[in-house]
Amino acid sequence: MKVIVTKNYEQMSEKAYEVVSDIIKAKPDAVLGLATGSSPIGLYENLVAAYKRGEISFKKIKTVNLDEYVGLDEKSDQSYVYFMRKHLFNGVDIDLNNTNLPNGKAEDAEAECARYTALLETMPQDIQVLGLGSNGHIGFNEPGTAFDSTTHVVKLTESTIRDNSRLFANIDEVPRYALTMGIANIMNAKKIIVVANGTNKADAVYKMVKGEVTEAVPASVLQNHPDVIVVCDELAAAKL
Ligand code: GLP
C-alpha cells in the first residue's frame, strides 16, 4: 500500500487526478470504477477540466460505480446516478450507455445484484476509486461484511445514515438501504486509489493502513491488494 499525504483537499484531488488521468491516457478504453461522496469531487473537477483543455477523452471509457441507494434513480438529486452525471458525466464526452450503476429502483433487488456482479465480471476495473466511511466502510460495505461478498443489498448503519444525512434535508430522508459492489468485486480491480480527507477520517485511515486486517474494518482488506494508493490530506493522515 502506497500512502501519499498532501497538504490539503486541493492537492489530494490533483494527486488523485494524476493517477487516474495516467490510466485514461495509457488506455483510452479503460474501465473506471467510480465512487460518490465529497472526497472524489475534486478529482472529478480536475478530470472535467483536463477534458475541456483537450488533454483527455472519455469517448471510449466505460465506468462502473460502487453503489446506489435503494429507491432512488436519476430523477432524485440525492441518487448516486444524479451525482455522477452532475460531477463528471455531463462535463465530459462519455457515452452514458457506457456508464453503469446498480439500479436502486429495480423491482427485484436480488436479481439486480446478480446482474451487476455478472456485469463486473465482464469488465474488471482498470482502476477503482474509493472514498472511505468514517467507520471504515468502502462502497456501502459496512463493518462485518464478508471479504468474499459480491454485489448485495445493505441495511445502512446508524453512523453512515448520520454521516450521509448532511446531504439530505433531514435525517429521515436518508434511505435505509443501498445496493453495493461487494468487497470481492472491489478487490478484483487491477489498481485501487483511496481518497480521504479531514479529521473525521483519521481513525479509519489508520485502521485501513496499519490496523489488523479484519472484516470489522472493511477498508483493511486493501492491505491484501497488490496495487493500492492512498491519497489523503494531513488531517486524515494524523494518526499514521
Ligand atoms: C458514502 C459512500 C461511500 C463514500 C462515503 C464517504 O457512504 N457510499 O462510497 O466513500 O460515503 O463519503 P465522503 O467522501 O462524503 O466522506
mmCIF file of C-alpha atoms and ligand atoms in Angstrom:
data_model
loop_
_atom_site.group_PDB
_atom_site.id
_atom_site.type_symbol
_atom_site.label_atom_id
_atom_site.label_comp_id
_atom_site.label_asym_id
_atom_site.label_seq_id
_atom_site.Cartn_x
_atom_site.Cartn_y
_atom_site.Cartn_z
ATOM 1 C CA MET A 1 0.000 0.000 0.000
ATOM 2 C CA LYS A 2 1.457 3.307 -1.030
ATOM 3 C CA VAL A 3 0.416 6.317 1.062
ATOM 4 C CA ILE A 4 0.710 9.888 -0.220
ATOM 5 C CA VAL A 5 -0.001 12.671 2.269
ATOM 6 C CA THR A 6 -0.919 16.069 0.861
ATOM 7 C CA LYS A 7 -1.306 19.483 2.495
ATOM 8 C CA ASN A 8 -4.989 19.865 1.733
ATOM 9 C CA TYR A 9 -8.025 18.727 -0.259
ATOM 10 C CA GLU A 10 -6.938 20.537 -3.444
ATOM 11 C CA GLN A 11 -3.566 18.808 -3.520
ATOM 12 C CA MET A 12 -5.166 15.460 -2.685
ATOM 13 C CA SER A 13 -7.510 15.926 -5.646
ATOM 14 C CA GLU A 14 -4.683 16.885 -8.014
ATOM 15 C CA LYS A 15 -2.605 13.857 -6.998
ATOM 16 C CA ALA A 16 -5.598 11.542 -7.465
ATOM 17 C CA TYR A 17 -6.238 13.199 -10.837
ATOM 18 C CA GLU A 18 -2.662 12.450 -11.954
ATOM 19 C CA VAL A 19 -3.099 8.765 -11.145
ATOM 20 C CA VAL A 20 -6.487 8.410 -12.867
ATOM 21 C CA SER A 21 -5.603 10.513 -15.916
ATOM 22 C CA ASP A 22 -2.440 8.448 -16.468
ATOM 23 C CA ILE A 23 -4.660 5.373 -16.799
ATOM 24 C CA ILE A 24 -7.005 7.160 -19.238
ATOM 25 C CA LYS A 25 -4.069 8.330 -21.359
ATOM 26 C CA ALA A 26 -2.426 4.891 -21.408
ATOM 27 C CA LYS A 27 -5.696 3.047 -22.102
ATOM 28 C CA PRO A 28 -8.388 5.195 -23.754
ATOM 29 C CA ASP A 29 -10.988 2.397 -23.378
ATOM 30 C CA ALA A 30 -10.220 1.762 -19.706
ATOM 31 C CA VAL A 31 -12.871 0.685 -17.223
ATOM 32 C CA LEU A 32 -13.031 3.178 -14.365
ATOM 33 C CA GLY A 33 -14.594 2.123 -11.089
ATOM 34 C CA LEU A 34 -16.067 5.265 -9.550
ATOM 35 C CA ALA A 35 -17.244 6.437 -6.156
ATOM 36 C CA THR A 36 -19.536 9.158 -4.858
ATOM 37 C CA GLY A 37 -19.258 11.271 -1.722
ATOM 38 C CA SER A 38 -17.487 14.563 -1.145
ATOM 39 C CA SER A 39 -13.969 13.064 -1.225
ATOM 40 C CA PRO A 40 -13.708 12.409 -5.013
ATOM 41 C CA ILE A 41 -15.494 15.598 -6.173
ATOM 42 C CA GLY A 42 -12.174 17.468 -6.587
ATOM 43 C CA LEU A 43 -10.776 14.559 -8.599
ATOM 44 C CA TYR A 44 -13.798 14.729 -10.913
ATOM 45 C CA GLU A 45 -13.423 18.520 -11.263
ATOM 46 C CA ASN A 46 -9.837 18.005 -12.380
ATOM 47 C CA LEU A 47 -10.887 15.330 -14.895
ATOM 48 C CA VAL A 48 -13.560 17.638 -16.373
ATOM 49 C CA ALA A 49 -11.044 20.500 -16.598
ATOM 50 C CA ALA A 50 -8.490 18.261 -18.378
ATOM 51 C CA TYR A 51 -11.184 17.135 -20.823
ATOM 52 C CA LYS A 52 -12.065 20.787 -21.506
ATOM 53 C CA ARG A 53 -8.391 21.546 -22.158
ATOM 54 C CA GLY A 54 -8.413 18.706 -24.720
ATOM 55 C CA GLU A 55 -5.945 16.582 -22.763
ATOM 56 C CA ILE A 56 -8.114 13.521 -22.170
ATOM 57 C CA SER A 57 -11.192 11.983 -23.742
ATOM 58 C CA PHE A 58 -13.859 9.708 -22.293
ATOM 59 C CA LYS A 59 -15.255 8.657 -25.684
ATOM 60 C CA LYS A 60 -14.326 5.014 -25.193
ATOM 61 C CA ILE A 61 -14.155 4.982 -21.395
ATOM 62 C CA LYS A 62 -16.520 2.695 -19.506
ATOM 63 C CA THR A 63 -17.487 3.181 -15.894
ATOM 64 C CA VAL A 64 -18.898 1.092 -13.080
ATOM 65 C CA ASN A 65 -19.981 2.761 -9.864
ATOM 66 C CA LEU A 66 -19.718 1.274 -6.428
ATOM 67 C CA ASP A 67 -23.189 1.746 -5.095
ATOM 68 C CA GLU A 68 -26.651 3.320 -5.150
ATOM 69 C CA TYR A 69 -29.415 3.984 -2.646
ATOM 70 C CA VAL A 70 -32.429 1.695 -2.834
ATOM 71 C CA GLY A 71 -35.486 3.597 -4.075
ATOM 72 C CA LEU A 72 -33.655 6.425 -5.851
ATOM 73 C CA ASP A 73 -32.954 6.929 -9.542
ATOM 74 C CA GLU A 74 -31.648 9.723 -11.780
ATOM 75 C CA LYS A 75 -34.737 11.833 -11.086
ATOM 76 C CA SER A 76 -33.698 12.217 -7.449
ATOM 77 C CA ASP A 77 -30.923 14.704 -6.810
ATOM 78 C CA GLN A 78 -29.789 12.510 -3.904
ATOM 79 C CA SER A 79 -29.207 9.472 -6.086
ATOM 80 C CA TYR A 80 -25.688 8.460 -6.987
ATOM 81 C CA VAL A 81 -26.546 8.318 -10.687
ATOM 82 C CA TYR A 82 -27.585 12.001 -10.436
ATOM 83 C CA PHE A 83 -24.350 12.782 -8.567
ATOM 84 C CA MET A 84 -22.190 11.133 -11.223
ATOM 85 C CA ARG A 85 -23.903 12.964 -14.072
ATOM 86 C CA LYS A 86 -23.601 16.270 -12.263
ATOM 87 C CA HIS A 87 -19.975 15.953 -11.170
ATOM 88 C CA LEU A 88 -18.447 14.039 -14.074
ATOM 89 C CA PHE A 89 -20.501 12.531 -16.890
ATOM 90 C CA ASN A 90 -22.257 15.724 -18.031
ATOM 91 C CA GLY A 91 -18.942 17.576 -18.148
ATOM 92 C CA VAL A 92 -17.084 15.157 -20.454
ATOM 93 C CA ASP A 93 -17.627 13.314 -23.751
ATOM 94 C CA ILE A 94 -18.596 9.983 -22.184
ATOM 95 C CA ASP A 95 -21.355 7.899 -23.777
ATOM 96 C CA LEU A 96 -23.937 7.467 -20.991
ATOM 97 C CA ASN A 97 -24.559 3.949 -22.344
ATOM 98 C CA ASN A 98 -21.049 3.122 -21.157
ATOM 99 C CA THR A 99 -21.785 4.222 -17.586
ATOM 100 C CA ASN A 100 -23.086 1.710 -15.073
ATOM 101 C CA LEU A 101 -24.502 1.899 -11.580
ATOM 102 C CA PRO A 102 -26.629 -0.567 -9.656
ATOM 103 C CA ASN A 103 -30.284 0.293 -10.274
ATOM 104 C CA GLY A 104 -31.765 1.480 -6.980
ATOM 105 C CA LYS A 105 -35.274 1.287 -8.412
ATOM 106 C CA ALA A 106 -35.053 -2.334 -9.578
ATOM 107 C CA GLU A 107 -38.187 -4.252 -8.561
ATOM 108 C CA ASP A 108 -36.160 -7.339 -7.736
ATOM 109 C CA ALA A 109 -33.117 -6.107 -5.820
ATOM 110 C CA GLU A 110 -31.533 -9.562 -5.562
ATOM 111 C CA ALA A 111 -31.767 -10.050 -9.328
ATOM 112 C CA GLU A 112 -30.271 -6.584 -9.821
ATOM 113 C CA CYS A 113 -27.311 -7.510 -7.597
ATOM 114 C CA ALA A 114 -26.735 -10.697 -9.612
ATOM 115 C CA ARG A 115 -26.921 -8.694 -12.851
ATOM 116 C CA TYR A 116 -24.389 -6.170 -11.572
ATOM 117 C CA THR A 117 -21.920 -8.803 -10.383
ATOM 118 C CA ALA A 118 -22.173 -10.585 -13.748
ATOM 119 C CA LEU A 119 -21.532 -7.267 -15.500
ATOM 120 C CA LEU A 120 -18.464 -6.576 -13.336
ATOM 121 C CA GLU A 121 -17.063 -9.962 -14.259
ATOM 122 C CA THR A 122 -17.139 -8.954 -17.924
ATOM 123 C CA MET A 123 -15.434 -5.592 -17.284
ATOM 124 C CA PRO A 124 -12.902 -5.628 -14.435
ATOM 125 C CA GLN A 125 -11.917 -2.155 -13.282
ATOM 126 C CA ASP A 126 -8.537 -0.910 -14.537
ATOM 127 C CA ILE A 127 -8.708 1.402 -11.563
ATOM 128 C CA GLN A 128 -11.223 1.662 -8.748
ATOM 129 C CA VAL A 129 -11.679 4.989 -6.950
ATOM 130 C CA LEU A 130 -12.733 4.681 -3.317
ATOM 131 C CA GLY A 131 -13.755 7.080 -0.602
ATOM 132 C CA LEU A 132 -13.715 5.911 2.979
ATOM 133 C CA GLY A 133 -16.532 5.871 5.507
ATOM 134 C CA SER A 134 -15.629 7.176 8.961
ATOM 135 C CA ASN A 135 -16.386 3.640 10.233
ATOM 136 C CA GLY A 136 -14.016 2.127 7.659
ATOM 137 C CA HIS A 137 -16.650 1.235 5.075
ATOM 138 C CA ILE A 138 -15.843 1.118 1.366
ATOM 139 C CA GLY A 139 -18.692 1.461 -1.103
ATOM 140 C CA PHE A 140 -21.523 0.645 1.279
ATOM 141 C CA ASN A 141 -19.768 -2.401 2.684
ATOM 142 C CA GLU A 142 -20.342 -1.796 6.364
ATOM 143 C CA PRO A 143 -18.262 -3.316 9.202
ATOM 144 C CA GLY A 144 -18.792 -7.076 9.327
ATOM 145 C CA THR A 145 -19.238 -7.538 5.564
ATOM 146 C CA ALA A 146 -17.605 -10.753 4.319
ATOM 147 C CA PHE A 147 -14.427 -10.231 2.311
ATOM 148 C CA ASP A 148 -15.761 -12.649 -0.324
ATOM 149 C CA SER A 149 -19.019 -10.693 -0.784
ATOM 150 C CA THR A 150 -20.268 -9.666 -4.230
ATOM 151 C CA THR A 151 -22.951 -7.061 -5.055
ATOM 152 C CA HIS A 152 -25.595 -7.140 -2.352
ATOM 153 C CA VAL A 153 -28.343 -5.215 -0.575
ATOM 154 C CA VAL A 154 -27.184 -3.449 2.583
ATOM 155 C CA LYS A 155 -29.009 -2.083 5.585
ATOM 156 C CA LEU A 156 -27.061 1.088 6.356
ATOM 157 C CA THR A 157 -25.643 1.534 9.845
ATOM 158 C CA GLU A 158 -26.800 4.395 12.052
ATOM 159 C CA SER A 159 -23.342 6.009 11.758
ATOM 160 C CA THR A 160 -23.486 6.001 7.945
ATOM 161 C CA ILE A 161 -27.045 7.341 7.949
ATOM 162 C CA ARG A 162 -25.881 10.118 10.281
ATOM 163 C CA ASP A 163 -22.756 10.907 8.196
ATOM 164 C CA ASN A 164 -24.704 10.994 4.939
ATOM 165 C CA SER A 165 -27.659 12.956 6.346
ATOM 166 C CA ARG A 166 -25.716 16.194 5.858
ATOM 167 C CA LEU A 167 -26.545 15.886 2.166
ATOM 168 C CA PHE A 168 -30.296 15.474 2.764
ATOM 169 C CA ALA A 169 -32.950 17.932 4.005
ATOM 170 C CA ASN A 170 -33.221 15.872 7.184
ATOM 171 C CA ILE A 171 -32.098 12.512 8.532
ATOM 172 C CA ASP A 172 -35.492 10.859 7.875
ATOM 173 C CA GLU A 173 -34.959 11.317 4.142
ATOM 174 C CA VAL A 174 -31.777 9.240 4.051
ATOM 175 C CA PRO A 175 -32.622 5.857 2.500
ATOM 176 C CA ARG A 176 -32.078 2.974 4.930
ATOM 177 C CA TYR A 177 -30.957 0.515 2.264
ATOM 178 C CA ALA A 178 -28.462 0.546 -0.583
ATOM 179 C CA LEU A 179 -27.043 -1.727 -3.268
ATOM 180 C CA THR A 180 -23.280 -2.016 -3.250
ATOM 181 C CA MET A 181 -20.487 -3.824 -5.027
ATOM 182 C CA GLY A 182 -19.128 -6.390 -2.614
ATOM 183 C CA ILE A 183 -15.607 -6.464 -1.256
ATOM 184 C CA ALA A 184 -14.617 -9.198 -3.748
ATOM 185 C CA ASN A 185 -15.806 -7.005 -6.652
ATOM 186 C CA ILE A 186 -13.698 -4.109 -5.359
ATOM 187 C CA MET A 187 -10.622 -6.283 -4.797
ATOM 188 C CA ASN A 188 -10.917 -7.541 -8.394
ATOM 189 C CA ALA A 189 -9.833 -4.095 -9.657
ATOM 190 C CA LYS A 190 -6.329 -4.021 -11.136
ATOM 191 C CA LYS A 191 -5.466 -0.859 -9.239
ATOM 192 C CA ILE A 192 -7.217 0.954 -6.392
ATOM 193 C CA ILE A 193 -6.948 4.568 -5.283
ATOM 194 C CA VAL A 194 -8.441 5.730 -1.993
ATOM 195 C CA VAL A 195 -9.041 9.432 -1.354
ATOM 196 C CA ALA A 196 -9.682 10.599 2.210
ATOM 197 C CA ASN A 197 -9.610 14.000 3.829
ATOM 198 C CA GLY A 198 -10.482 15.606 7.134
ATOM 199 C CA THR A 199 -10.148 14.773 10.801
ATOM 200 C CA ASN A 200 -13.197 12.516 10.889
ATOM 201 C CA LYS A 201 -11.387 10.056 8.579
ATOM 202 C CA ALA A 202 -8.184 9.825 10.672
ATOM 203 C CA ASP A 203 -9.230 6.714 12.622
ATOM 204 C CA ALA A 204 -10.437 4.896 9.528
ATOM 205 C CA VAL A 205 -7.252 5.786 7.604
ATOM 206 C CA TYR A 206 -5.101 4.466 10.443
ATOM 207 C CA LYS A 207 -7.051 1.195 10.642
ATOM 208 C CA MET A 208 -7.030 0.798 6.850
ATOM 209 C CA VAL A 209 -3.263 1.252 6.564
ATOM 210 C CA LYS A 210 -1.840 -0.036 9.842
ATOM 211 C CA GLY A 211 -4.621 -1.909 11.623
ATOM 212 C CA GLU A 212 -5.403 -5.597 11.711
ATOM 213 C CA VAL A 213 -6.915 -6.985 8.511
ATOM 214 C CA THR A 214 -10.413 -7.769 9.725
ATOM 215 C CA GLU A 215 -13.950 -7.795 8.414
ATOM 216 C CA ALA A 216 -14.755 -5.407 11.281
ATOM 217 C CA VAL A 217 -12.903 -2.737 9.247
ATOM 218 C CA PRO A 218 -13.825 -3.292 5.592
ATOM 219 C CA ALA A 219 -11.078 -0.997 4.237
ATOM 220 C CA SER A 220 -8.388 -3.068 5.991
ATOM 221 C CA VAL A 221 -8.848 -5.693 3.256
ATOM 222 C CA LEU A 222 -6.973 -3.315 0.943
ATOM 223 C CA GLN A 223 -3.731 -4.367 2.665
ATOM 224 C CA ASN A 224 -4.185 -7.662 0.762
ATOM 225 C CA HIS A 225 -4.343 -5.955 -2.658
ATOM 226 C CA PRO A 226 -1.083 -5.676 -4.649
ATOM 227 C CA ASP A 227 -1.639 -2.174 -6.059
ATOM 228 C CA VAL A 228 -3.295 0.365 -3.753
ATOM 229 C CA ILE A 229 -2.528 4.082 -3.498
ATOM 230 C CA VAL A 230 -3.985 6.039 -0.589
ATOM 231 C CA VAL A 231 -4.014 9.802 -1.112
ATOM 232 C CA CYS A 232 -5.025 11.714 1.979
ATOM 233 C CA ASP A 233 -4.628 15.155 3.448
ATOM 234 C CA GLU A 234 -2.666 15.870 6.617
ATOM 235 C CA LEU A 235 -5.772 15.799 8.791
ATOM 236 C CA ALA A 236 -6.816 12.341 7.622
ATOM 237 C CA ALA A 237 -3.210 11.126 7.960
ATOM 238 C CA ALA A 238 -2.831 12.488 11.501
ATOM 239 C CA LYS A 239 -2.812 9.055 13.223
ATOM 240 C CA LEU A 240 -0.413 7.298 10.833
HETATM 241 C C1 GLP B 1 -20.878 7.055 1.237
HETATM 242 C C2 GLP B 1 -20.494 6.253 0.000
HETATM 243 C C3 GLP B 1 -19.055 5.830 0.059
HETATM 244 C C4 GLP B 1 -18.187 7.024 0.409
HETATM 245 C C5 GLP B 1 -18.554 7.535 1.764
HETATM 246 C C6 GLP B 1 -17.691 8.694 2.232
HETATM 247 O O1 GLP B 1 -21.241 6.237 2.294
HETATM 248 N N1 GLP B 1 -21.311 5.094 -0.200
HETATM 249 O O2 GLP B 1 -18.682 5.250 -1.182
HETATM 250 O O3 GLP B 1 -16.856 6.660 0.365
HETATM 251 O O4 GLP B 1 -19.899 7.960 1.702
HETATM 252 O O5 GLP B 1 -18.221 9.892 1.800
HETATM 253 P P1 GLP B 1 -17.461 11.270 1.856
HETATM 254 O O6 GLP B 1 -16.428 11.204 0.788
HETATM 255 O O7 GLP B 1 -18.510 12.296 1.553
HETATM 256 O O8 GLP B 1 -16.890 11.394 3.201
#
